[in-house]
Short mmCIF file of C-alpha atoms in Angstrom, two decimals:
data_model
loop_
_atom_site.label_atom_id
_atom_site.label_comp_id
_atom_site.label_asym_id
_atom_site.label_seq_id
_atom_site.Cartn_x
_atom_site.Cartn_y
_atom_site.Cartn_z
CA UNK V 1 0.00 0.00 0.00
CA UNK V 2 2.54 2.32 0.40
CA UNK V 3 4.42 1.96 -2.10
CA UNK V 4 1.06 2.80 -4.05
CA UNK V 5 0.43 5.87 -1.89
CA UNK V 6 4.50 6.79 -2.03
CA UNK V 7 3.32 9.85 -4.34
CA UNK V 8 0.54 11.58 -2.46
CA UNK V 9 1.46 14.20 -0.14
CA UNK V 10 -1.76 14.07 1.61
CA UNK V 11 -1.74 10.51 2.45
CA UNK V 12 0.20 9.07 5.17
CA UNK V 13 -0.10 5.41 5.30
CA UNK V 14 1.10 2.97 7.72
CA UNK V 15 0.58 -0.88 6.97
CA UNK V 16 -3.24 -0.92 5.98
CA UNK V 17 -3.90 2.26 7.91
CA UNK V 18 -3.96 5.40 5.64
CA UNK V 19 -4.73 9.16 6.80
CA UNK V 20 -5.58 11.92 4.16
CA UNK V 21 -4.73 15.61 5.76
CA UNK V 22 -6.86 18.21 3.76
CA UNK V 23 -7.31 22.14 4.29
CA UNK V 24 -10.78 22.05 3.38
CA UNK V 25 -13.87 19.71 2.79
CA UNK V 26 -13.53 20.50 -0.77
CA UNK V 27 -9.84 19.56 -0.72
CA UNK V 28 -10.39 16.70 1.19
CA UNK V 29 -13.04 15.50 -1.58
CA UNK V 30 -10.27 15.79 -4.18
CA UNK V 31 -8.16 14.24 -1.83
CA UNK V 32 -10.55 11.05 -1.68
CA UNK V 33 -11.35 10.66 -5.21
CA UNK V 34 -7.98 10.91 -6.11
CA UNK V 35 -7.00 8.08 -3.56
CA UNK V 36 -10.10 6.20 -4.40
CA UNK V 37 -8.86 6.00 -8.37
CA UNK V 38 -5.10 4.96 -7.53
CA UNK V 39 -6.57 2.24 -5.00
CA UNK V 40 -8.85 1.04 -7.32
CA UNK V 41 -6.62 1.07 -10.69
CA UNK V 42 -4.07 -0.91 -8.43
CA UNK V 43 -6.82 -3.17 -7.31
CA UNK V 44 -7.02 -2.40 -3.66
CA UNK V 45 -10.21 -1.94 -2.09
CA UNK V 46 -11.31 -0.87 1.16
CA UNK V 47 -12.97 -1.39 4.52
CA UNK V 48 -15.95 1.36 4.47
CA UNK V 49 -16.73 0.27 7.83
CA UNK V 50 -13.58 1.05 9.23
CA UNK V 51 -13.18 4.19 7.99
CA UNK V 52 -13.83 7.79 9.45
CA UNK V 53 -14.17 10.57 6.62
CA UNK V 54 -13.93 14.77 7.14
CA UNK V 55 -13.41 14.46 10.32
CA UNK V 56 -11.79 17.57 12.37
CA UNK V 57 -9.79 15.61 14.82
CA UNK V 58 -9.02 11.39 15.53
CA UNK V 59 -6.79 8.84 16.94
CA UNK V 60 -4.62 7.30 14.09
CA UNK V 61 -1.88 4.65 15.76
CA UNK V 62 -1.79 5.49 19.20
CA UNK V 63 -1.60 9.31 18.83
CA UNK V 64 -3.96 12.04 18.64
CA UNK V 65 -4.54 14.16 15.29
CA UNK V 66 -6.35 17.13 14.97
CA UNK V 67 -5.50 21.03 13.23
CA UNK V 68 -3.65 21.88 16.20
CA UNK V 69 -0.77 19.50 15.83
CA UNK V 70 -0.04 15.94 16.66
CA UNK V 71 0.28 14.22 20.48
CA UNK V 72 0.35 10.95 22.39
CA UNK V 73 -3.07 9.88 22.91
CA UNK V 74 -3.95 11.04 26.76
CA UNK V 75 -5.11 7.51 28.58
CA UNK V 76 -1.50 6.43 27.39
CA UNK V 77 0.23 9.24 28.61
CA UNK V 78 -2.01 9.28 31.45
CA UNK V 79 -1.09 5.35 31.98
CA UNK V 80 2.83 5.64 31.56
CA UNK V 81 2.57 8.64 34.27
CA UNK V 82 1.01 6.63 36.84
CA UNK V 83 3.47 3.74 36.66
CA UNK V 84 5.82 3.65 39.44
CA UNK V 85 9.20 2.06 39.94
CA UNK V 86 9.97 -0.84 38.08
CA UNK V 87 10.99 -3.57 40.21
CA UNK V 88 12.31 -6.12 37.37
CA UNK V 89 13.63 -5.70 33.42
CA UNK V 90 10.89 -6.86 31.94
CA UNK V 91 8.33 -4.31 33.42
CA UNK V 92 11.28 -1.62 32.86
CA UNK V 93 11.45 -2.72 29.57
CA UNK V 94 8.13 -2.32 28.91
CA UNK V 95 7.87 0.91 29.75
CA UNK V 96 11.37 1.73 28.17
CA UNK V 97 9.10 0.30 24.83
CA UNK V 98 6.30 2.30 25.22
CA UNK V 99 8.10 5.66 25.65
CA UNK V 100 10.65 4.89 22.82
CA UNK V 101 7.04 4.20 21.09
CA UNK V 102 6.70 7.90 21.41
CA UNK V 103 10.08 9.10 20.83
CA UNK V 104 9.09 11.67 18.19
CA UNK V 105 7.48 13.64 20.70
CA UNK V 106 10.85 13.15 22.97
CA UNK V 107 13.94 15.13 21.32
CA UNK V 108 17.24 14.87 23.36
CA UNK V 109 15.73 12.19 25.96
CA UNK V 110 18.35 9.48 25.55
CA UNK V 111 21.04 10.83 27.61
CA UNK V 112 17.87 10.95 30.36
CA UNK V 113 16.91 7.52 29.64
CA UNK V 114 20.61 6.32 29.77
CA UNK V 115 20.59 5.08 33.36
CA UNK V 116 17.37 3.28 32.58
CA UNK V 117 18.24 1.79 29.50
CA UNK V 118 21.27 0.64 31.73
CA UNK V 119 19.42 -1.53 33.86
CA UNK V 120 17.09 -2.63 31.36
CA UNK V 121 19.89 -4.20 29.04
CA UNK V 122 21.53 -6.33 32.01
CA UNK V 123 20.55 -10.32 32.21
CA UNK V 124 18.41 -11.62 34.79
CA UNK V 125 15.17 -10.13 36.04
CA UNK V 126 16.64 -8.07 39.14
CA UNK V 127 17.53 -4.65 38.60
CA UNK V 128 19.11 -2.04 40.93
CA UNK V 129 16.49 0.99 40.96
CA UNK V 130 19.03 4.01 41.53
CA UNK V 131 18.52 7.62 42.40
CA UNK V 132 19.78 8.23 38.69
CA UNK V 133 16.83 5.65 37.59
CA UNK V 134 14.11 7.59 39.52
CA UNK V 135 14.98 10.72 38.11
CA UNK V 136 15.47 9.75 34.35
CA UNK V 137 12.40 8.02 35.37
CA UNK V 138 10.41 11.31 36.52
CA UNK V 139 11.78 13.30 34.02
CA UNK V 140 10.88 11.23 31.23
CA UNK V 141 6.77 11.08 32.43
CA UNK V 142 7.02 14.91 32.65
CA UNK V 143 8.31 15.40 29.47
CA UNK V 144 5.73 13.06 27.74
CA UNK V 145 2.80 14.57 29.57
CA UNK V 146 3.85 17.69 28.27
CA UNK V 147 4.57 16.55 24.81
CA UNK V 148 2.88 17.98 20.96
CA UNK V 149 4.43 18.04 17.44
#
């Protein structure tokens, strides 16, 4: 699909997931059919259930789009800043996942992250949660709950 799509500006695709950005409802008509012809002369068809047309704002992969920029959807961020302390890798690794998920919205984080991303690449489960780890910790929610592209 996107190598299809590769040539419209308006379209960003990921996988089978496609988003058309338009200025205006009559743009975003022109937008459509255009889309619409190059799916259909390439023999790719659609889910009209699953999609969501002129619409102002919307989740689209785990972030929220609307005119007024791009950011991580809320119950996410809202879930990441409510964890506390990791007390093995895996769980530290799991959040380590979910913030890297969002590292767009994160410039210059990975000297923060470093003591994390320490613990989190030793072997075993047991980790040694620092003062260093707490505060790359903390400083990494803050920054995400503050975060919009």
């Amino acid at each position: 699909m996107d190598g299809v799509l590769r040539d419209l500006p308006f379209a960003f695709v990921y996988l089978d997931d496609i988003l058309v950005a338009s200025h205006s409802p009559q743009e975003h008509s022109q937008h459509l059919q255009h889309l619409f012809t190059l799916l259909s002369f390439n023999g790719l068809v659609i889910n009209k259930a699953k999609c969501i047309f002129g619409a102002d704002e919307l989740d689209f992969l785990g972030q929220y789009v609307s005119a007024d920029g791009i950011t991580p959807l809320a119950d996410r961020v809202v879930a990441l800043c409510e964890s506390r302390a990791h007390q093995n890798r895996t769980s530290l690794q799991r959040f380590l996942g979910m913030i890297n998920y969002y590292h767009r919205f994160l410039p210059g984080t990975a000297p923060i992250l470093a003591p994390l991303h320490v613990q989190a690449s030793g072997k075993g489960q047991n980790i040694e949660w620092t003062k260093e780890c707490q505060e790359a910790f903390d400083s990494a929610k803050e920054i995400l709950s503050k975060a919009v592209l």
